[in-house]
mmCIF file of N, CA and C in Angstrom:
data_model
loop_
_atom_site.group_PDB
_atom_site.id
_atom_site.type_symbol
_atom_site.label_atom_id
_atom_site.label_comp_id
_atom_site.label_asym_id
_atom_site.label_seq_id
_atom_site.Cartn_x
_atom_site.Cartn_y
_atom_site.Cartn_z
ATOM 1 N N MET A 204 0.803 -1.183 0.005
ATOM 2 C CA MET A 204 0.026 -0.014 -0.021
ATOM 3 C C MET A 204 0.877 1.257 -0.050
ATOM 4 N N ASP A 205 1.933 1.193 0.793
ATOM 5 C CA ASP A 205 2.833 2.411 0.888
ATOM 6 C C ASP A 205 3.528 2.636 -0.553
ATOM 7 N N ASN A 206 3.852 1.552 -1.248
ATOM 8 C CA ASN A 206 4.475 1.745 -2.563
ATOM 9 C C ASN A 206 3.392 2.375 -3.590
ATOM 10 N N GLU A 207 2.176 1.907 -3.532
ATOM 11 C CA GLU A 207 1.130 2.466 -4.423
ATOM 12 C C GLU A 207 0.909 3.968 -4.114
ATOM 13 N N ARG A 208 0.880 4.341 -2.763
ATOM 14 C CA ARG A 208 0.741 5.703 -2.453
ATOM 15 C C ARG A 208 1.936 6.549 -2.931
ATOM 16 N N ALA A 209 3.128 6.027 -2.887
ATOM 17 C CA ALA A 209 4.325 6.691 -3.360
ATOM 18 C C ALA A 209 4.256 6.856 -4.882
ATOM 19 N N VAL A 210 3.753 5.932 -5.577
ATOM 20 C CA VAL A 210 3.666 6.001 -6.971
ATOM 21 C C VAL A 210 2.676 7.079 -7.429
ATOM 22 N N VAL A 211 1.480 7.011 -6.802
ATOM 23 C CA VAL A 211 0.491 8.026 -7.006
ATOM 24 C C VAL A 211 0.960 9.384 -6.647
ATOM 25 N N GLY A 212 1.676 9.467 -5.527
ATOM 26 C CA GLY A 212 2.159 10.773 -5.118
ATOM 27 C C GLY A 212 3.077 11.385 -6.163
ATOM 28 N N LYS A 213 4.015 10.511 -6.697
ATOM 29 C CA LYS A 213 4.945 10.942 -7.808
ATOM 30 C C LYS A 213 4.228 11.465 -8.915
ATOM 31 N N LEU A 214 3.269 10.724 -9.375
ATOM 32 C CA LEU A 214 2.482 11.171 -10.577
ATOM 33 C C LEU A 214 1.730 12.443 -10.385
ATOM 34 N N VAL A 215 1.060 12.496 -9.235
ATOM 35 C CA VAL A 215 0.285 13.704 -8.910
ATOM 36 C C VAL A 215 1.179 14.891 -8.704
ATOM 37 N N PHE A 216 2.273 14.734 -8.045
ATOM 38 C CA PHE A 216 3.170 15.884 -7.829
ATOM 39 C C PHE A 216 3.673 16.427 -9.199
ATOM 40 N N HIS A 217 4.190 15.509 -10.060
ATOM 41 C CA HIS A 217 4.709 15.957 -11.327
ATOM 42 C C HIS A 217 3.577 16.370 -12.286
ATOM 43 N N GLY A 218 2.431 15.895 -12.124
ATOM 44 C CA GLY A 218 1.237 16.397 -12.957
ATOM 45 C C GLY A 218 0.909 17.788 -12.487
ATOM 46 N N THR A 219 0.960 18.079 -11.179
ATOM 47 C CA THR A 219 0.734 19.408 -10.709
ATOM 48 C C THR A 219 1.778 20.457 -11.178
ATOM 49 N N ALA A 220 3.023 19.954 -11.125
ATOM 50 C CA ALA A 220 4.112 20.845 -11.691
ATOM 51 C C ALA A 220 3.855 21.170 -13.090
ATOM 52 N N ASN A 221 3.431 20.240 -13.915
ATOM 53 C CA ASN A 221 3.218 20.488 -15.276
ATOM 54 C C ASN A 221 1.987 21.463 -15.495
ATOM 55 N N ILE A 222 1.004 21.342 -14.657
ATOM 56 C CA ILE A 222 -0.106 22.274 -14.750
ATOM 57 C C ILE A 222 0.357 23.663 -14.379
ATOM 58 N N PHE A 223 1.157 23.809 -13.421
ATOM 59 C CA PHE A 223 1.610 25.149 -13.088
ATOM 60 C C PHE A 223 2.469 25.707 -14.176
ATOM 61 N N ILE A 224 3.241 24.889 -14.804
ATOM 62 C CA ILE A 224 4.054 25.323 -16.008
ATOM 63 C C ILE A 224 3.053 25.812 -17.113
ATOM 64 N N SER A 225 1.975 25.165 -17.201
ATOM 65 C CA SER A 225 0.908 25.509 -18.262
ATOM 66 C C SER A 225 0.415 26.886 -17.975
ATOM 67 N N PHE A 226 0.220 27.199 -16.653
ATOM 68 C CA PHE A 226 -0.245 28.516 -16.252
ATOM 69 C C PHE A 226 0.690 29.666 -16.710
ATOM 70 N N PHE A 227 1.985 29.355 -16.500
ATOM 71 C CA PHE A 227 3.075 30.342 -16.986
ATOM 72 C C PHE A 227 2.906 30.488 -18.466
ATOM 73 N N CYS A 228 2.752 29.362 -19.218
ATOM 74 C CA CYS A 228 2.712 29.369 -20.725
ATOM 75 C C CYS A 228 1.439 30.071 -21.106
ATOM 76 N N GLY A 229 0.395 29.987 -20.403
ATOM 77 C CA GLY A 229 -0.839 30.649 -20.716
ATOM 78 C C GLY A 229 -0.606 32.181 -20.627
ATOM 79 N N ALA A 230 0.029 32.643 -19.580
ATOM 80 C CA ALA A 230 0.366 34.036 -19.393
ATOM 81 C C ALA A 230 1.237 34.605 -20.673
ATOM 82 N N MET A 231 2.164 33.647 -21.058
ATOM 83 C CA MET A 231 3.004 33.948 -22.233
ATOM 84 C C MET A 231 2.163 34.119 -23.532
ATOM 85 N N ILE A 232 1.067 33.328 -23.639
ATOM 86 C CA ILE A 232 0.147 33.474 -24.810
ATOM 87 C C ILE A 232 -0.321 34.901 -24.839
ATOM 88 N N ALA A 233 -0.827 35.385 -23.756
ATOM 89 C CA ALA A 233 -1.325 36.788 -23.666
ATOM 90 C C ALA A 233 -0.250 37.820 -23.957
ATOM 91 N N ALA A 234 0.949 37.639 -23.402
ATOM 92 C CA ALA A 234 2.086 38.533 -23.669
ATOM 93 C C ALA A 234 2.423 38.536 -25.135
ATOM 94 N N ALA A 235 2.456 37.450 -25.768
ATOM 95 C CA ALA A 235 2.728 37.332 -27.208
ATOM 96 C C ALA A 235 1.597 37.984 -28.006
ATOM 97 N N ALA A 236 0.356 37.779 -27.685
ATOM 98 C CA ALA A 236 -0.726 38.353 -28.398
ATOM 99 C C ALA A 236 -0.797 39.832 -28.337
ATOM 100 N N MET A 237 -0.354 40.363 -27.157
ATOM 101 C CA MET A 237 -0.400 41.826 -26.964
ATOM 102 C C MET A 237 0.913 42.506 -27.493
ATOM 103 N N GLY A 238 1.914 41.699 -28.001
ATOM 104 C CA GLY A 238 3.121 42.288 -28.464
ATOM 105 C C GLY A 238 4.094 42.619 -27.360
ATOM 106 N N GLN A 239 3.961 42.123 -26.158
ATOM 107 C CA GLN A 239 4.830 42.468 -25.076
ATOM 108 C C GLN A 239 6.124 41.643 -25.100
ATOM 109 N N ILE A 240 6.059 40.578 -25.823
ATOM 110 C CA ILE A 240 7.362 39.758 -26.005
ATOM 111 C C ILE A 240 7.420 39.435 -27.515
ATOM 112 N N ASP A 241 8.626 39.211 -27.911
ATOM 113 C CA ASP A 241 8.910 38.849 -29.351
ATOM 114 C C ASP A 241 8.775 37.358 -29.580
ATOM 115 N N SER A 242 7.569 36.847 -29.534
ATOM 116 C CA SER A 242 7.282 35.472 -29.789
ATOM 117 C C SER A 242 5.986 35.278 -30.569
ATOM 118 N N GLN A 243 5.816 34.113 -31.116
ATOM 119 C CA GLN A 243 4.533 33.789 -31.857
ATOM 120 C C GLN A 243 3.570 33.261 -30.865
ATOM 121 N N LYS A 244 2.361 33.752 -30.923
ATOM 122 C CA LYS A 244 1.324 33.327 -29.955
ATOM 123 C C LYS A 244 1.067 31.737 -30.096
ATOM 124 N N GLN A 245 1.087 31.278 -31.318
ATOM 125 C CA GLN A 245 0.721 29.859 -31.521
ATOM 126 C C GLN A 245 1.797 28.971 -30.887
ATOM 127 N N ASP A 246 3.131 29.458 -30.857
ATOM 128 C CA ASP A 246 4.114 28.580 -30.215
ATOM 129 C C ASP A 246 3.879 28.542 -28.738
ATOM 130 N N TRP A 247 3.350 29.552 -28.062
ATOM 131 C CA TRP A 247 3.038 29.511 -26.646
ATOM 132 C C TRP A 247 1.793 28.735 -26.417
ATOM 133 N N VAL A 248 0.873 28.796 -27.397
ATOM 134 C CA VAL A 248 -0.362 27.841 -27.299
ATOM 135 C C VAL A 248 0.064 26.403 -27.247
ATOM 136 N N LEU A 249 1.054 26.098 -28.107
ATOM 137 C CA LEU A 249 1.578 24.707 -28.062
ATOM 138 C C LEU A 249 2.208 24.411 -26.723
ATOM 139 N N ALA A 250 2.968 25.259 -26.266
ATOM 140 C CA ALA A 250 3.666 25.023 -24.946
ATOM 141 C C ALA A 250 2.631 24.925 -23.763
ATOM 142 N N HIS A 251 1.641 25.773 -23.857
ATOM 143 C CA HIS A 251 0.564 25.703 -22.814
ATOM 144 C C HIS A 251 -0.173 24.302 -22.906
ATOM 145 N N MET A 252 -0.543 23.975 -24.146
ATOM 146 C CA MET A 252 -1.307 22.619 -24.229
ATOM 147 C C MET A 252 -0.443 21.406 -23.948
ATOM 148 N N GLU A 253 0.815 21.447 -24.309
ATOM 149 C CA GLU A 253 1.678 20.311 -23.985
ATOM 150 C C GLU A 253 1.773 20.141 -22.476
ATOM 151 N N SER A 254 1.960 21.145 -21.688
ATOM 152 C CA SER A 254 2.094 21.073 -20.252
ATOM 153 C C SER A 254 0.737 20.706 -19.658
ATOM 154 N N LEU A 255 -0.342 21.256 -20.179
ATOM 155 C CA LEU A 255 -1.656 20.954 -19.550
ATOM 156 C C LEU A 255 -2.066 19.509 -19.858
ATOM 157 N N ILE A 256 -1.940 19.056 -21.066
ATOM 158 C CA ILE A 256 -2.350 17.724 -21.452
ATOM 159 C C ILE A 256 -1.470 16.692 -20.755
ATOM 160 N N ASN A 257 -0.188 16.868 -20.669
ATOM 161 C CA ASN A 257 0.725 15.986 -19.996
ATOM 162 C C ASN A 257 0.434 15.908 -18.462
ATOM 163 N N GLY A 258 0.230 17.051 -17.906
ATOM 164 C CA GLY A 258 -0.117 17.127 -16.472
ATOM 165 C C GLY A 258 -1.429 16.248 -16.178
ATOM 166 N N MET A 259 -2.458 16.566 -17.044
ATOM 167 C CA MET A 259 -3.705 15.730 -16.886
ATOM 168 C C MET A 259 -3.494 14.248 -17.085
ATOM 169 N N MET A 260 -2.620 13.944 -18.067
ATOM 170 C CA MET A 260 -2.347 12.533 -18.327
ATOM 171 C C MET A 260 -1.734 11.825 -17.090
ATOM 172 N N LEU A 261 -0.809 12.552 -16.450
ATOM 173 C CA LEU A 261 -0.202 12.004 -15.206
ATOM 174 C C LEU A 261 -1.267 11.772 -14.136
ATOM 175 N N PHE A 262 -2.239 12.738 -13.991
ATOM 176 C CA PHE A 262 -3.357 12.579 -13.002
ATOM 177 C C PHE A 262 -4.199 11.302 -13.358
ATOM 178 N N ILE A 263 -4.487 11.167 -14.665
ATOM 179 C CA ILE A 263 -5.270 10.040 -15.098
ATOM 180 C C ILE A 263 -4.605 8.698 -14.826
ATOM 181 N N VAL A 264 -3.327 8.587 -15.174
ATOM 182 C CA VAL A 264 -2.649 7.316 -14.870
ATOM 183 C C VAL A 264 -2.514 7.106 -13.378
ATOM 184 N N ALA A 265 -2.355 8.145 -12.570
ATOM 185 C CA ALA A 265 -2.312 7.888 -11.109
ATOM 186 C C ALA A 265 -3.640 7.296 -10.536
ATOM 187 N N GLY A 266 -4.734 7.587 -11.238
ATOM 188 C CA GLY A 266 -5.972 6.985 -10.810
ATOM 189 C C GLY A 266 -6.142 5.484 -11.073
ATOM 190 N N PHE A 267 -5.359 4.887 -11.973
ATOM 191 C CA PHE A 267 -5.561 3.484 -12.273
ATOM 192 C C PHE A 267 -4.347 2.631 -12.214
ATOM 193 N N ILE A 268 -3.168 3.192 -12.087
ATOM 194 C CA ILE A 268 -1.959 2.350 -12.208
ATOM 195 C C ILE A 268 -1.850 1.292 -11.100
ATOM 196 N N GLY A 269 -2.315 1.640 -9.894
ATOM 197 C CA GLY A 269 -2.242 0.718 -8.837
ATOM 198 C C GLY A 269 -3.229 -0.518 -8.897
ATOM 199 N N LYS A 270 -4.173 -0.419 -9.860
ATOM 200 C CA LYS A 270 -5.147 -1.403 -9.999
ATOM 201 C C LYS A 270 -4.728 -2.399 -11.029
ATOM 202 N N LEU A 271 -3.662 -2.197 -11.762
ATOM 203 C CA LEU A 271 -3.209 -3.002 -12.848
ATOM 204 C C LEU A 271 -2.247 -4.177 -12.300
ATOM 205 N N ALA A 272 -2.229 -5.271 -12.910
ATOM 206 C CA ALA A 272 -1.356 -6.389 -12.658
ATOM 207 C C ALA A 272 0.052 -6.063 -13.219
ATOM 208 N N MET A 273 0.851 -5.353 -12.397
ATOM 209 C CA MET A 273 2.146 -4.919 -12.808
ATOM 210 C C MET A 273 3.100 -5.232 -11.706
ATOM 211 N N SER A 274 4.280 -5.641 -12.032
ATOM 212 C CA SER A 274 5.338 -5.760 -11.070
ATOM 213 C C SER A 274 5.775 -4.409 -10.490
ATOM 214 N N ALA A 275 6.394 -4.310 -9.360
ATOM 215 C CA ALA A 275 6.800 -3.010 -8.851
ATOM 216 C C ALA A 275 7.753 -2.408 -9.770
ATOM 217 N N LYS A 276 8.744 -3.218 -10.374
ATOM 218 C CA LYS A 276 9.695 -2.741 -11.291
ATOM 219 C C LYS A 276 9.071 -2.148 -12.541
ATOM 220 N N SER A 277 8.143 -2.894 -13.168
ATOM 221 C CA SER A 277 7.512 -2.371 -14.347
ATOM 222 C C SER A 277 6.766 -1.194 -14.075
ATOM 223 N N GLN A 278 6.096 -1.091 -12.942
ATOM 224 C CA GLN A 278 5.301 0.070 -12.572
ATOM 225 C C GLN A 278 6.247 1.249 -12.366
ATOM 226 N N LEU A 279 7.405 1.050 -11.755
ATOM 227 C CA LEU A 279 8.348 2.191 -11.604
ATOM 228 C C LEU A 279 8.918 2.638 -12.901
ATOM 229 N N ILE A 280 9.218 1.742 -13.753
ATOM 230 C CA ILE A 280 9.719 2.169 -15.080
ATOM 231 C C ILE A 280 8.717 2.943 -15.860
ATOM 232 N N ALA A 281 7.426 2.442 -15.811
ATOM 233 C CA ALA A 281 6.390 3.232 -16.565
ATOM 234 C C ALA A 281 6.168 4.566 -15.962
ATOM 235 N N VAL A 282 6.203 4.690 -14.681
ATOM 236 C CA VAL A 282 5.982 5.971 -13.991
ATOM 237 C C VAL A 282 7.032 6.950 -14.325
ATOM 238 N N TYR A 283 8.337 6.535 -14.280
ATOM 239 C CA TYR A 283 9.382 7.523 -14.584
ATOM 240 C C TYR A 283 9.422 7.814 -16.063
ATOM 241 N N CYS A 284 9.078 6.842 -16.943
ATOM 242 C CA CYS A 284 9.078 7.138 -18.364
ATOM 243 C C CYS A 284 7.885 8.230 -18.595
ATOM 244 N N LEU A 285 6.747 8.094 -17.991
ATOM 245 C CA LEU A 285 5.699 9.046 -18.143
ATOM 246 C C LEU A 285 6.090 10.454 -17.672
ATOM 247 N N ILE A 286 6.696 10.469 -16.469
ATOM 248 C CA ILE A 286 7.078 11.771 -15.902
ATOM 249 C C ILE A 286 8.176 12.405 -16.779
ATOM 250 N N ASP A 287 9.152 11.666 -17.141
ATOM 251 C CA ASP A 287 10.178 12.230 -18.059
ATOM 252 C C ASP A 287 9.570 12.658 -19.387
ATOM 253 N N MET A 288 8.656 11.844 -19.892
ATOM 254 C CA MET A 288 8.018 12.271 -21.198
ATOM 255 C C MET A 288 7.288 13.564 -21.087
ATOM 256 N N ALA A 289 6.585 13.731 -19.903
ATOM 257 C CA ALA A 289 5.805 14.997 -19.711
ATOM 258 C C ALA A 289 6.755 16.142 -19.715
ATOM 259 N N TYR A 290 7.892 16.035 -18.987
ATOM 260 C CA TYR A 290 8.908 17.151 -18.961
ATOM 261 C C TYR A 290 9.520 17.419 -20.300
ATOM 262 N N CYS A 291 9.833 16.292 -21.024
ATOM 263 C CA CYS A 291 10.399 16.466 -22.360
ATOM 264 C C CYS A 291 9.410 17.235 -23.289
ATOM 265 N N ASN A 292 8.073 16.822 -23.252
ATOM 266 C CA ASN A 292 7.154 17.599 -24.030
ATOM 267 C C ASN A 292 6.999 19.014 -23.597
ATOM 268 N N THR A 293 7.061 19.246 -22.356
ATOM 269 C CA THR A 293 7.073 20.615 -21.842
ATOM 270 C C THR A 293 8.211 21.482 -22.382
ATOM 271 N N ILE A 294 9.377 20.844 -22.266
ATOM 272 C CA ILE A 294 10.609 21.579 -22.736
ATOM 273 C C ILE A 294 10.475 21.819 -24.254
ATOM 274 N N PHE A 295 9.934 20.804 -25.025
ATOM 275 C CA PHE A 295 9.714 21.055 -26.425
ATOM 276 C C PHE A 295 8.798 22.352 -26.667
ATOM 277 N N GLY A 296 7.724 22.339 -25.914
ATOM 278 C CA GLY A 296 6.855 23.535 -26.199
ATOM 279 C C GLY A 296 7.434 24.893 -25.730
ATOM 280 N N ILE A 297 8.125 24.856 -24.491
ATOM 281 C CA ILE A 297 8.690 26.121 -24.105
ATOM 282 C C ILE A 297 9.820 26.459 -24.977
ATOM 283 N N GLY A 298 10.605 25.512 -25.558
ATOM 284 C CA GLY A 298 11.629 25.821 -26.426
ATOM 285 C C GLY A 298 11.086 26.541 -27.710
ATOM 286 N N ARG A 299 9.931 26.024 -28.161
ATOM 287 C CA ARG A 299 9.376 26.645 -29.369
ATOM 288 C C ARG A 299 8.885 28.100 -29.003
ATOM 289 N N GLY A 300 8.259 28.245 -27.870
ATOM 290 C CA GLY A 300 7.761 29.516 -27.500
ATOM 291 C C GLY A 300 8.804 30.529 -27.221
ATOM 292 N N ALA A 301 9.819 30.067 -26.454
ATOM 293 C CA ALA A 301 10.900 31.104 -26.118
ATOM 294 C C ALA A 301 11.826 31.478 -27.185
ATOM 295 N N THR A 302 12.067 30.469 -28.142
ATOM 296 C CA THR A 302 13.078 30.777 -29.159
ATOM 297 C C THR A 302 12.520 30.837 -30.545
ATOM 298 N N GLY A 303 11.313 30.329 -30.796
ATOM 299 C CA GLY A 303 10.776 30.281 -32.110
ATOM 300 C C GLY A 303 11.256 29.153 -32.971
ATOM 301 N N ALA A 304 12.113 28.261 -32.358
ATOM 302 C CA ALA A 304 12.673 27.120 -33.033
ATOM 303 C C ALA A 304 11.624 26.074 -33.272
ATOM 304 N N LEU A 305 11.577 25.552 -34.468
ATOM 305 C CA LEU A 305 10.611 24.532 -34.761
ATOM 306 C C LEU A 305 10.916 23.161 -34.083
ATOM 307 N N GLY A 306 12.172 22.792 -34.005
ATOM 308 C CA GLY A 306 12.511 21.655 -33.223
ATOM 309 C C GLY A 306 12.143 20.317 -33.863
ATOM 310 N N TYR A 307 12.020 20.271 -35.180
ATOM 311 C CA TYR A 307 11.577 19.043 -35.843
ATOM 312 C C TYR A 307 12.776 18.288 -36.365
ATOM 313 N N GLU A 308 13.847 18.999 -36.587
ATOM 314 C CA GLU A 308 15.035 18.335 -37.056
ATOM 315 C C GLU A 308 16.260 19.093 -36.528
ATOM 316 N N PHE A 309 17.446 18.377 -36.497
ATOM 317 C CA PHE A 309 18.628 18.986 -35.907
ATOM 318 C C PHE A 309 19.291 19.883 -37.028
ATOM 319 N N ASN A 310 19.873 20.933 -36.578
ATOM 320 C CA ASN A 310 20.608 21.789 -37.460
ATOM 321 C C ASN A 310 21.716 22.498 -36.660
ATOM 322 N N ASP A 311 22.280 23.647 -37.109
ATOM 323 C CA ASP A 311 23.344 24.353 -36.393
ATOM 324 C C ASP A 311 22.864 25.335 -35.380
ATOM 325 N N ASN A 312 21.613 25.318 -34.995
ATOM 326 C CA ASN A 312 21.034 26.239 -34.011
ATOM 327 C C ASN A 312 20.853 25.457 -32.657
ATOM 328 N N LEU A 313 21.622 25.955 -31.661
ATOM 329 C CA LEU A 313 21.505 25.242 -30.259
ATOM 330 C C LEU A 313 20.112 25.162 -29.765
ATOM 331 N N ALA A 314 19.376 26.258 -29.740
ATOM 332 C CA ALA A 314 17.993 26.316 -29.265
ATOM 333 C C ALA A 314 17.145 25.299 -29.943
ATOM 334 N N ASN A 315 17.246 25.267 -31.287
ATOM 335 C CA ASN A 315 16.477 24.199 -32.098
ATOM 336 C C ASN A 315 16.830 22.855 -31.702
ATOM 337 N N ASN A 316 18.177 22.611 -31.480
ATOM 338 C CA ASN A 316 18.637 21.257 -31.178
ATOM 339 C C ASN A 316 18.119 20.751 -29.814
ATOM 340 N N ILE A 317 18.102 21.691 -28.872
ATOM 341 C CA ILE A 317 17.548 21.346 -27.534
ATOM 342 C C ILE A 317 16.118 21.033 -27.633
ATOM 343 N N THR A 318 15.370 21.845 -28.385
ATOM 344 C CA THR A 318 14.019 21.636 -28.612
ATOM 345 C C THR A 318 13.723 20.329 -29.264
ATOM 346 N N ALA A 319 14.490 20.000 -30.367
ATOM 347 C CA ALA A 319 14.285 18.752 -31.124
ATOM 348 C C ALA A 319 14.692 17.589 -30.271
ATOM 349 N N LEU A 320 15.714 17.686 -29.434
ATOM 350 C CA LEU A 320 16.131 16.557 -28.528
ATOM 351 C C LEU A 320 15.022 16.231 -27.538
ATOM 352 N N ALA A 321 14.538 17.277 -26.913
ATOM 353 C CA ALA A 321 13.396 17.097 -25.944
ATOM 354 C C ALA A 321 12.139 16.390 -26.597
ATOM 355 N N GLY A 322 11.850 16.905 -27.844
ATOM 356 C CA GLY A 322 10.643 16.343 -28.536
ATOM 357 C C GLY A 322 10.917 14.856 -28.911
ATOM 358 N N GLN A 323 12.125 14.574 -29.304
ATOM 359 C CA GLN A 323 12.414 13.184 -29.746
ATOM 360 C C GLN A 323 12.649 12.218 -28.593
ATOM 361 N N ILE A 324 13.096 12.660 -27.497
ATOM 362 C CA ILE A 324 13.278 11.768 -26.351
ATOM 363 C C ILE A 324 11.879 11.358 -25.770
ATOM 364 N N GLY A 325 10.922 12.208 -25.782
ATOM 365 C CA GLY A 325 9.618 12.059 -25.272
ATOM 366 C C GLY A 325 8.846 10.859 -25.884
ATOM 367 N N VAL A 326 9.047 10.667 -27.226
ATOM 368 C CA VAL A 326 8.338 9.728 -27.969
ATOM 369 C C VAL A 326 8.702 8.269 -27.477
ATOM 370 N N PRO A 327 9.978 7.779 -27.442
ATOM 371 C CA PRO A 327 10.263 6.487 -26.974
ATOM 372 C C PRO A 327 9.942 6.302 -25.504
ATOM 373 N N LEU A 328 10.016 7.423 -24.746
ATOM 374 C CA LEU A 328 9.565 7.178 -23.365
ATOM 375 C C LEU A 328 8.114 6.847 -23.266
ATOM 376 N N ALA A 329 7.248 7.564 -24.030
ATOM 377 C CA ALA A 329 5.854 7.280 -24.110
ATOM 378 C C ALA A 329 5.526 5.843 -24.567
ATOM 379 N N VAL A 330 6.303 5.383 -25.575
ATOM 380 C CA VAL A 330 6.120 4.008 -26.156
ATOM 381 C C VAL A 330 6.347 2.996 -25.082
ATOM 382 N N VAL A 331 7.495 3.158 -24.279
ATOM 383 C CA VAL A 331 7.830 2.215 -23.343
ATOM 384 C C VAL A 331 6.747 2.229 -22.173
ATOM 385 N N ALA A 332 6.389 3.378 -21.729
ATOM 386 C CA ALA A 332 5.394 3.427 -20.665
ATOM 387 C C ALA A 332 4.051 2.842 -20.979
ATOM 388 N N PHE A 333 3.569 3.209 -22.164
ATOM 389 C CA PHE A 333 2.216 2.806 -22.518
ATOM 390 C C PHE A 333 2.230 1.357 -23.002
ATOM 391 N N LEU A 334 3.395 0.824 -23.432
ATOM 392 C CA LEU A 334 3.558 -0.615 -23.700
ATOM 393 C C LEU A 334 3.409 -1.385 -22.451
ATOM 394 N N LEU A 335 4.092 -0.911 -21.398
ATOM 395 C CA LEU A 335 4.046 -1.545 -20.101
ATOM 396 C C LEU A 335 2.619 -1.518 -19.473
ATOM 397 N N ILE A 336 2.077 -0.330 -19.603
ATOM 398 C CA ILE A 336 0.647 -0.181 -19.083
ATOM 399 C C ILE A 336 -0.338 -1.049 -19.836
ATOM 400 N N GLY A 337 -0.173 -1.050 -21.238
ATOM 401 C CA GLY A 337 -1.103 -1.901 -21.998
ATOM 402 C C GLY A 337 -0.999 -3.316 -21.742
ATOM 403 N N LEU A 338 0.309 -3.802 -21.567
ATOM 404 C CA LEU A 338 0.399 -5.261 -21.216
ATOM 405 C C LEU A 338 -0.116 -5.574 -19.816
ATOM 406 N N ALA A 339 0.058 -4.640 -18.889
ATOM 407 C CA ALA A 339 -0.559 -4.838 -17.533
ATOM 408 C C ALA A 339 -2.028 -4.885 -17.663
ATOM 409 N N ALA A 340 -2.656 -3.996 -18.390
ATOM 410 C CA ALA A 340 -4.066 -3.967 -18.659
ATOM 411 C C ALA A 340 -4.573 -5.283 -19.242
ATOM 412 N N TRP A 341 -3.791 -5.812 -20.166
ATOM 413 C CA TRP A 341 -4.212 -7.094 -20.794
ATOM 414 C C TRP A 341 -4.137 -8.133 -19.845
ATOM 415 N N ARG A 342 -3.144 -8.189 -18.958
ATOM 416 C CA ARG A 342 -3.090 -9.258 -17.863
ATOM 417 C C ARG A 342 -4.165 -9.110 -16.845
ATOM 418 N N THR A 343 -4.526 -7.872 -16.545
ATOM 419 C CA THR A 343 -5.490 -7.556 -15.500
ATOM 420 C C THR A 343 -6.952 -7.856 -15.896
ATOM 421 N N ARG A 344 -7.217 -7.794 -17.222
ATOM 422 C CA ARG A 344 -8.569 -7.982 -17.673
ATOM 423 C C ARG A 344 -9.062 -9.325 -17.332
#
């Protein structure tokens, strides 16, 4: 029971952190729209939505992960993959908002490369996490 509470606590804490980051990005949408900062509004909308959706996803997983037939090791791997994925996606969005870098491919621009790396690391982390969760759901059914 203590392990399940710790896992849920980790997911909810990092989900909350991502939600607060989305609040900041929401303020940046307004600043970009009013011309107070030199950024594109749509880049900050992406950053806002990345943080918001990933935070909510961590909350959702916290609600059911303890009910799946998962070993403690698989559960821990899935949880940290999800948390890391959420922050990678958040960094991707903020990188786009703060620098205007597209981050879809690597080039000679450092800001773009950091944005691209964050975006590309998040994908395999999500695949690992949801593969483990899907297999556990299959076993639990």
